[in-house]
CSV table of N, CA, C and O in Angstrom, one decimal:
chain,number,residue,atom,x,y,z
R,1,UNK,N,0.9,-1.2,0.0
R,1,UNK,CA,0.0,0.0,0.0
R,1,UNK,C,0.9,1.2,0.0
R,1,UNK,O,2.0,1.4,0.6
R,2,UNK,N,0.2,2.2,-0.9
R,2,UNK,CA,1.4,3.4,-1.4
R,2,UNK,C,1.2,4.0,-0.2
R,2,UNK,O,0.2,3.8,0.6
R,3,UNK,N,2.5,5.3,-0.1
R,3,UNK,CA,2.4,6.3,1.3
R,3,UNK,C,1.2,7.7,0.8
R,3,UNK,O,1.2,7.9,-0.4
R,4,UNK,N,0.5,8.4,1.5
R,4,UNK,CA,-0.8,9.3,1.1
R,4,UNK,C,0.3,10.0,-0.4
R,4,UNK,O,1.4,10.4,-0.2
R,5,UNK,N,-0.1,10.0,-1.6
R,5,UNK,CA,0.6,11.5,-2.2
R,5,UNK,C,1.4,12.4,-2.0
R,5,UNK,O,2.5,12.6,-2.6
R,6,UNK,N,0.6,13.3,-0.9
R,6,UNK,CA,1.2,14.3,-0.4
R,6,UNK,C,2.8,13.9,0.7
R,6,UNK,O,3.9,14.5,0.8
R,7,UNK,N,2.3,12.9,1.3
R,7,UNK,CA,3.9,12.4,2.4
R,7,UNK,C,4.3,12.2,1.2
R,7,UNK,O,5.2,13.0,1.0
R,8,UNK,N,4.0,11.4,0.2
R,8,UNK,CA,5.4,10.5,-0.9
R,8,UNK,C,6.1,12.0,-1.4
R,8,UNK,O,7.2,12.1,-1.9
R,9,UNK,N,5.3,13.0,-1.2
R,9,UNK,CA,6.0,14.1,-2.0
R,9,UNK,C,6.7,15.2,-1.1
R,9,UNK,O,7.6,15.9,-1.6
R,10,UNK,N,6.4,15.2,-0.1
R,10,UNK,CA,7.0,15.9,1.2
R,10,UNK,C,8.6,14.9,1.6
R,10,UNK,O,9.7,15.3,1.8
R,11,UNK,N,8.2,14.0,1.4
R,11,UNK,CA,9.9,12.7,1.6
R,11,UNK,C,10.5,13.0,0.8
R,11,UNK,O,11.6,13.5,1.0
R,12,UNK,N,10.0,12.6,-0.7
R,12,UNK,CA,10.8,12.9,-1.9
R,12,UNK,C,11.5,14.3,-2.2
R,12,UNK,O,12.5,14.5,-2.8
R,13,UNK,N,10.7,15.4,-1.6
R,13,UNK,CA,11.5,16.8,-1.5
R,13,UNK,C,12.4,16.7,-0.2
R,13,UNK,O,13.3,17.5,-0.5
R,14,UNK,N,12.6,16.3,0.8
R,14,UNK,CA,13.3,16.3,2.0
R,14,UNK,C,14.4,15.7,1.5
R,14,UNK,O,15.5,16.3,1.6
R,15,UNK,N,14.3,14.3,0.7
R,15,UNK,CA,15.2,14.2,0.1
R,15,UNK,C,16.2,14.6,-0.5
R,15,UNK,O,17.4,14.6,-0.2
R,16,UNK,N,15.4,15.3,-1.9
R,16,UNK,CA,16.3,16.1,-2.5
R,16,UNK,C,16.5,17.2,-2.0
R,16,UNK,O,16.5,18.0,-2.9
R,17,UNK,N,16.6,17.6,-1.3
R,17,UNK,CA,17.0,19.1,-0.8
R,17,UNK,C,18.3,18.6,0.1
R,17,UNK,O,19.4,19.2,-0.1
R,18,UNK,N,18.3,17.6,0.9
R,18,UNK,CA,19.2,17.2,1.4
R,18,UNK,C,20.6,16.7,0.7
R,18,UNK,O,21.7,16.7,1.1
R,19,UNK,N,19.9,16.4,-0.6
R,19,UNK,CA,21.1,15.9,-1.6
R,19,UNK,C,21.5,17.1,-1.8
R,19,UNK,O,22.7,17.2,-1.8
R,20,UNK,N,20.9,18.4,-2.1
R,20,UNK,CA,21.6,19.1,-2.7
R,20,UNK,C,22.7,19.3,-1.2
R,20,UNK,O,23.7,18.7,-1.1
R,21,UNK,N,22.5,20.0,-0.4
R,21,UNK,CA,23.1,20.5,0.8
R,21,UNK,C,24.1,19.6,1.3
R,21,UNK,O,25.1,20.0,1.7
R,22,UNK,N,23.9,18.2,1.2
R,22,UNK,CA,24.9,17.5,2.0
R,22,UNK,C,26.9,17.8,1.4
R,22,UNK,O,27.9,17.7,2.0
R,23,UNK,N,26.7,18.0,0.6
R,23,UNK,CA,28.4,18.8,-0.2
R,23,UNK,C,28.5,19.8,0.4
R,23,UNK,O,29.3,19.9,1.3
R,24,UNK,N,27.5,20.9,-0.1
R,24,UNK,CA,28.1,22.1,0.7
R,24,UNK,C,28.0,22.5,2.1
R,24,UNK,O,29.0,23.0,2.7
R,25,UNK,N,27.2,22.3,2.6
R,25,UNK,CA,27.0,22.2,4.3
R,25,UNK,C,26.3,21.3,4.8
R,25,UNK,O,25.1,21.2,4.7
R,26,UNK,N,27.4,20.0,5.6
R,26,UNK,CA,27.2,18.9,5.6
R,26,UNK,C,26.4,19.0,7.1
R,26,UNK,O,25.5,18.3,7.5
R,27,UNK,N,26.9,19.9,7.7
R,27,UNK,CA,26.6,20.1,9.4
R,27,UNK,C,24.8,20.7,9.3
R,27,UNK,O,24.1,20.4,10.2
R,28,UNK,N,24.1,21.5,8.1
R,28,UNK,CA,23.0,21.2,8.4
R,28,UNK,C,22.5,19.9,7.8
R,28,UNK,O,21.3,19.6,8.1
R,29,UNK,N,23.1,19.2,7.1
R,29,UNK,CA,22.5,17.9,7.3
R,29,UNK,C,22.3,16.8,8.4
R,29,UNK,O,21.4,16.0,8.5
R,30,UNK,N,23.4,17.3,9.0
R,30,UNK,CA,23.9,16.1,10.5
R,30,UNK,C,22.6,17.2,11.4
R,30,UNK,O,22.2,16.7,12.4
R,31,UNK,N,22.2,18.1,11.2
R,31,UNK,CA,21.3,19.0,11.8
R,31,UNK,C,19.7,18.4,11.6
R,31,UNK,O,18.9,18.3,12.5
R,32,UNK,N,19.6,18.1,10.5
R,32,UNK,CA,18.2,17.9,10.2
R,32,UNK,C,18.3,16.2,10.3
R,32,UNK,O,17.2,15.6,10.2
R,33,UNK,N,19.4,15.5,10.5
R,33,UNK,CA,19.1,14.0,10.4
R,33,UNK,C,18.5,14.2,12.0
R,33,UNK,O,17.4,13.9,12.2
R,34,UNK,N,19.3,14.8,12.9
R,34,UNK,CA,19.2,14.7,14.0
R,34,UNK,C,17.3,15.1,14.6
R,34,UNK,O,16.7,14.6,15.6
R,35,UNK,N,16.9,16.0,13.5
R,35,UNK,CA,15.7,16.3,14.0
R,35,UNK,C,14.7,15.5,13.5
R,35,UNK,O,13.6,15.3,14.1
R,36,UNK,N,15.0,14.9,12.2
R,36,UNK,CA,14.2,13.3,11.8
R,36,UNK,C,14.4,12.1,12.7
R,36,UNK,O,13.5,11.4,13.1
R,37,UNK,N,15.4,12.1,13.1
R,37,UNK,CA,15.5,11.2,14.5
R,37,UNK,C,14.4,11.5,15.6
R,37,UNK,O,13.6,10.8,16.1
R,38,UNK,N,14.6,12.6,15.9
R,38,UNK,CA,14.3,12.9,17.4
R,38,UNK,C,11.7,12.9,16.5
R,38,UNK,O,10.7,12.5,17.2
R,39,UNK,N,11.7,13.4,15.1
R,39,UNK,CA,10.4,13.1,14.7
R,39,UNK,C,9.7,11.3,14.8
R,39,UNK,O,8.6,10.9,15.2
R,40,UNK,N,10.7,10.6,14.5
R,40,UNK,CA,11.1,9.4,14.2
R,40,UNK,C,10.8,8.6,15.5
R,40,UNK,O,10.0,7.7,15.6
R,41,UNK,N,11.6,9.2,16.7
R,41,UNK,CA,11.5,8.5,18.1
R,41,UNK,C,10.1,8.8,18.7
R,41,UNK,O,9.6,8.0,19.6
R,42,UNK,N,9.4,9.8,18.4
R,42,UNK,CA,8.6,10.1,18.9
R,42,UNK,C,7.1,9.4,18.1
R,42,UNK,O,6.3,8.6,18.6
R,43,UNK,N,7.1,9.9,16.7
R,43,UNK,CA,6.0,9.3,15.9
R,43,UNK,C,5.7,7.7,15.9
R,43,UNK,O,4.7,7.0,16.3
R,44,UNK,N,7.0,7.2,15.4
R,44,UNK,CA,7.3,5.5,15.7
R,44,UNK,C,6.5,4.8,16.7
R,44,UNK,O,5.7,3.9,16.5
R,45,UNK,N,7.1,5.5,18.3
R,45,UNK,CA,6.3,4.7,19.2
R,45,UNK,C,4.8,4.7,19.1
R,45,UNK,O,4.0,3.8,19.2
R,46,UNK,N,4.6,5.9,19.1
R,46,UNK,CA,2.9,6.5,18.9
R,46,UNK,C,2.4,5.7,18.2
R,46,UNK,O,2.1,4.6,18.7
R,47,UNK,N,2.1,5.7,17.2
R,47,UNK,CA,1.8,4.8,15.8
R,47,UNK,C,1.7,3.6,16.2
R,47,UNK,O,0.6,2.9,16.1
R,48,UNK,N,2.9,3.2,16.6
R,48,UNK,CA,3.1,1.3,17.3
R,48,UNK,C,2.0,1.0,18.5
R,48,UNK,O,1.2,0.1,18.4
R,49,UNK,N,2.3,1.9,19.5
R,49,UNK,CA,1.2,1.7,20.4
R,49,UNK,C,-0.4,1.6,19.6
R,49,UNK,O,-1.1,0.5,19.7
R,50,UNK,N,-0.8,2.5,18.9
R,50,UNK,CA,-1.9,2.5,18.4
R,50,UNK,C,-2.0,1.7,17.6
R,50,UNK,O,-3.2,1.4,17.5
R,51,UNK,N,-1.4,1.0,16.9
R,51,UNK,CA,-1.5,-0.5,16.1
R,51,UNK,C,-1.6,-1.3,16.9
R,51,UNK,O,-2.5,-2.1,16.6
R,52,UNK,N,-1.0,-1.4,17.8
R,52,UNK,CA,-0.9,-2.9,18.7
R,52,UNK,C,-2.1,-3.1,19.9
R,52,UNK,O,-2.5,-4.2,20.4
R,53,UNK,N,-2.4,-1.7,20.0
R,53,UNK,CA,-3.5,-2.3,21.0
R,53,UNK,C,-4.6,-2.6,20.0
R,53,UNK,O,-5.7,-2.6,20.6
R,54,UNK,N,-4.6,-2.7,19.1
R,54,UNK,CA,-6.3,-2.8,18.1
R,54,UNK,C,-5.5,-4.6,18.2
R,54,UNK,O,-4.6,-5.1,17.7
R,55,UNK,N,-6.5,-5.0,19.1
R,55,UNK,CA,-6.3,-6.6,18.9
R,55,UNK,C,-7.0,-7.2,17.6
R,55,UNK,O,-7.1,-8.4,17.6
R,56,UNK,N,-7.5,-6.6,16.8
R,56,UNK,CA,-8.4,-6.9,15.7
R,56,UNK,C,-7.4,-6.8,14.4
R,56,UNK,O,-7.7,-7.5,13.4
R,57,UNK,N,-6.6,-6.0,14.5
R,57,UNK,CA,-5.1,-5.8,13.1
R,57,UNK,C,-4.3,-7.2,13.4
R,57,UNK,O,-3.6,-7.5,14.4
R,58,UNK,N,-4.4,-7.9,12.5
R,58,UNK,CA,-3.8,-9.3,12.7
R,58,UNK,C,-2.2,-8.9,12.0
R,58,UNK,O,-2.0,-8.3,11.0
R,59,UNK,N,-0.9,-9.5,13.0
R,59,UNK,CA,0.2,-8.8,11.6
R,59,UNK,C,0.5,-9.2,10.3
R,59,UNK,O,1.5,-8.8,9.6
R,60,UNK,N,-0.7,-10.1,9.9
R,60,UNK,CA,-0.6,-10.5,8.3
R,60,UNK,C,-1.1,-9.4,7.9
R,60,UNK,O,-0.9,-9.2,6.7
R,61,UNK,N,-2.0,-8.2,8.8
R,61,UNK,CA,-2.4,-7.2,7.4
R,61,UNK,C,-1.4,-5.7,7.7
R,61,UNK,O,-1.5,-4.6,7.2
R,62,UNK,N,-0.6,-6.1,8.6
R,62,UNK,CA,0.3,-4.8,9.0
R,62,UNK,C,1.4,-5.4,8.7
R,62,UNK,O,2.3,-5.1,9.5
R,63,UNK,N,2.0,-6.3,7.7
R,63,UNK,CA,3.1,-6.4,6.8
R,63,UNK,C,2.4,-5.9,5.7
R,63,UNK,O,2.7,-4.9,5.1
R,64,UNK,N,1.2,-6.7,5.5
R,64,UNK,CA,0.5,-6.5,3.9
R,64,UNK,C,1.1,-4.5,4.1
R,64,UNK,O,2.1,-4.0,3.6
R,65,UNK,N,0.1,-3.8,4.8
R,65,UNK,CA,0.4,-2.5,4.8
R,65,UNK,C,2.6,-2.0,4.5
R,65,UNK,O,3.0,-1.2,3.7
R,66,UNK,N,2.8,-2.3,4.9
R,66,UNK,CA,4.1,-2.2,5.5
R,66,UNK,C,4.8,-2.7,4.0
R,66,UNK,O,5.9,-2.3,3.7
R,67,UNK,N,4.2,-3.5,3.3
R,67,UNK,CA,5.0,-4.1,2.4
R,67,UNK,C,6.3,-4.9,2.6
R,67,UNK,O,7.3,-4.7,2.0
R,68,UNK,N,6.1,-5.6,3.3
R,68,UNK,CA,7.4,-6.7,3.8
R,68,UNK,C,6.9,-8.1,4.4
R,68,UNK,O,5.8,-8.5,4.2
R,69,UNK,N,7.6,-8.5,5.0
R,69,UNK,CA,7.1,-10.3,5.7
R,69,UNK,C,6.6,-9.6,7.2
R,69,UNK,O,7.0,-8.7,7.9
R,70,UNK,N,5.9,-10.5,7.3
R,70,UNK,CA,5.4,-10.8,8.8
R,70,UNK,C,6.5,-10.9,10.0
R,70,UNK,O,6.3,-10.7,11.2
R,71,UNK,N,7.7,-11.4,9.3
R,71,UNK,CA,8.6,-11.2,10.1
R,71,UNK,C,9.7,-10.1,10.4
R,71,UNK,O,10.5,-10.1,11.4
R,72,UNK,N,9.6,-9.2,9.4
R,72,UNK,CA,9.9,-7.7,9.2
R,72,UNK,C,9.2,-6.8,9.8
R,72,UNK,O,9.7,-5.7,10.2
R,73,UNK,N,7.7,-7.2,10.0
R,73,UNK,CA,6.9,-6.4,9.9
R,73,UNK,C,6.9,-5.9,11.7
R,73,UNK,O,7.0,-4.8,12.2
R,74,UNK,N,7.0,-7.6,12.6
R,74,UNK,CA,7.3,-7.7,13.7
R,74,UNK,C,8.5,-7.1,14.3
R,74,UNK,O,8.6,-6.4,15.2
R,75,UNK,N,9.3,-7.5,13.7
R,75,UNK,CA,10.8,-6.4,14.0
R,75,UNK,C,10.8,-5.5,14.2
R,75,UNK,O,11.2,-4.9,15.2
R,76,UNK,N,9.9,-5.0,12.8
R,76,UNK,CA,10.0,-3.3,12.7
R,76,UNK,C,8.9,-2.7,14.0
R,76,UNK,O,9.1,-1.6,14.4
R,77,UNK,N,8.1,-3.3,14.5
R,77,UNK,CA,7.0,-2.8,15.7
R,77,UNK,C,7.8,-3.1,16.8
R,77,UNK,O,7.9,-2.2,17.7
R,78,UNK,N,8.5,-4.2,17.1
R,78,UNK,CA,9.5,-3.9,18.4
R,78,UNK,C,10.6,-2.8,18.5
R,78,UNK,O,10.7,-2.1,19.5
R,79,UNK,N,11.1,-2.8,17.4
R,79,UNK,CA,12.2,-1.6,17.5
R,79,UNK,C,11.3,-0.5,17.4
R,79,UNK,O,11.7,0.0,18.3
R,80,UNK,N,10.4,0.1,17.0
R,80,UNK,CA,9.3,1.5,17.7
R,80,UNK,C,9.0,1.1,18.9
R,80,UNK,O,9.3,2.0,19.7
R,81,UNK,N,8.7,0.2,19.5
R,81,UNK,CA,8.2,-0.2,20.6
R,81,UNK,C,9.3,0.2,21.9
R,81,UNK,O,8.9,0.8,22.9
R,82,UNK,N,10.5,-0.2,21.5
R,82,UNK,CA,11.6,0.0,22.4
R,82,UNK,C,12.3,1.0,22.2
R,82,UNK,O,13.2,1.2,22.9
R,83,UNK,N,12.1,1.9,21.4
R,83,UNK,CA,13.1,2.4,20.8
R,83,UNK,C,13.0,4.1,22.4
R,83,UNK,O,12.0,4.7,22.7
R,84,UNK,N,14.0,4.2,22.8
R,84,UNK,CA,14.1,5.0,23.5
R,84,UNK,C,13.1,6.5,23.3
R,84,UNK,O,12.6,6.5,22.2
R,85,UNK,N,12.9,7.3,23.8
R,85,UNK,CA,12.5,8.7,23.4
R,85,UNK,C,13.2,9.9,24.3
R,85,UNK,O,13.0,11.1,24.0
């Protein structure tokens, strides 16, 4: 399942803007990874919690979502799960 339009186009510009910058000032890159991290640590868990307690989302349909194996899919919900904040 694709990401909404508008995120696939908000990533895809975050991206490129980053490509361009990372040559010439690499330090606001190491600046803005740091604040996708710190988005990252926070959204991640949120999200996971709210998947996991719907005991009704079986993880055959949150790989299906996810696009990966059931066993990726689980990985990937523990590491948000634990993931410090």
């Amino acid at each position: 399942m694709p990401l909404p339009e508008d995120l696939a186009g908000l990533l895809r510009q975050l991206r490129e803007r980053l490509d361009e910058l990372v040559d010439d000032d690499p330090l606001m890159v190491v600046k803005a990874a740091g604040e996708l991290e710190a988005t990252v640590a926070f959204f991640g868990p949120l999200a996971t919690r709210i998947v996991t307690s719907s005991e009704q989302l079986p993880l055959a349909r949150i790989a299906e979502v996810l696009g990966m194996t059931e066993q990726a899919a689980g990985s990937r919900l523990r590491h948000y799960e634990y993931m410090d904040l």
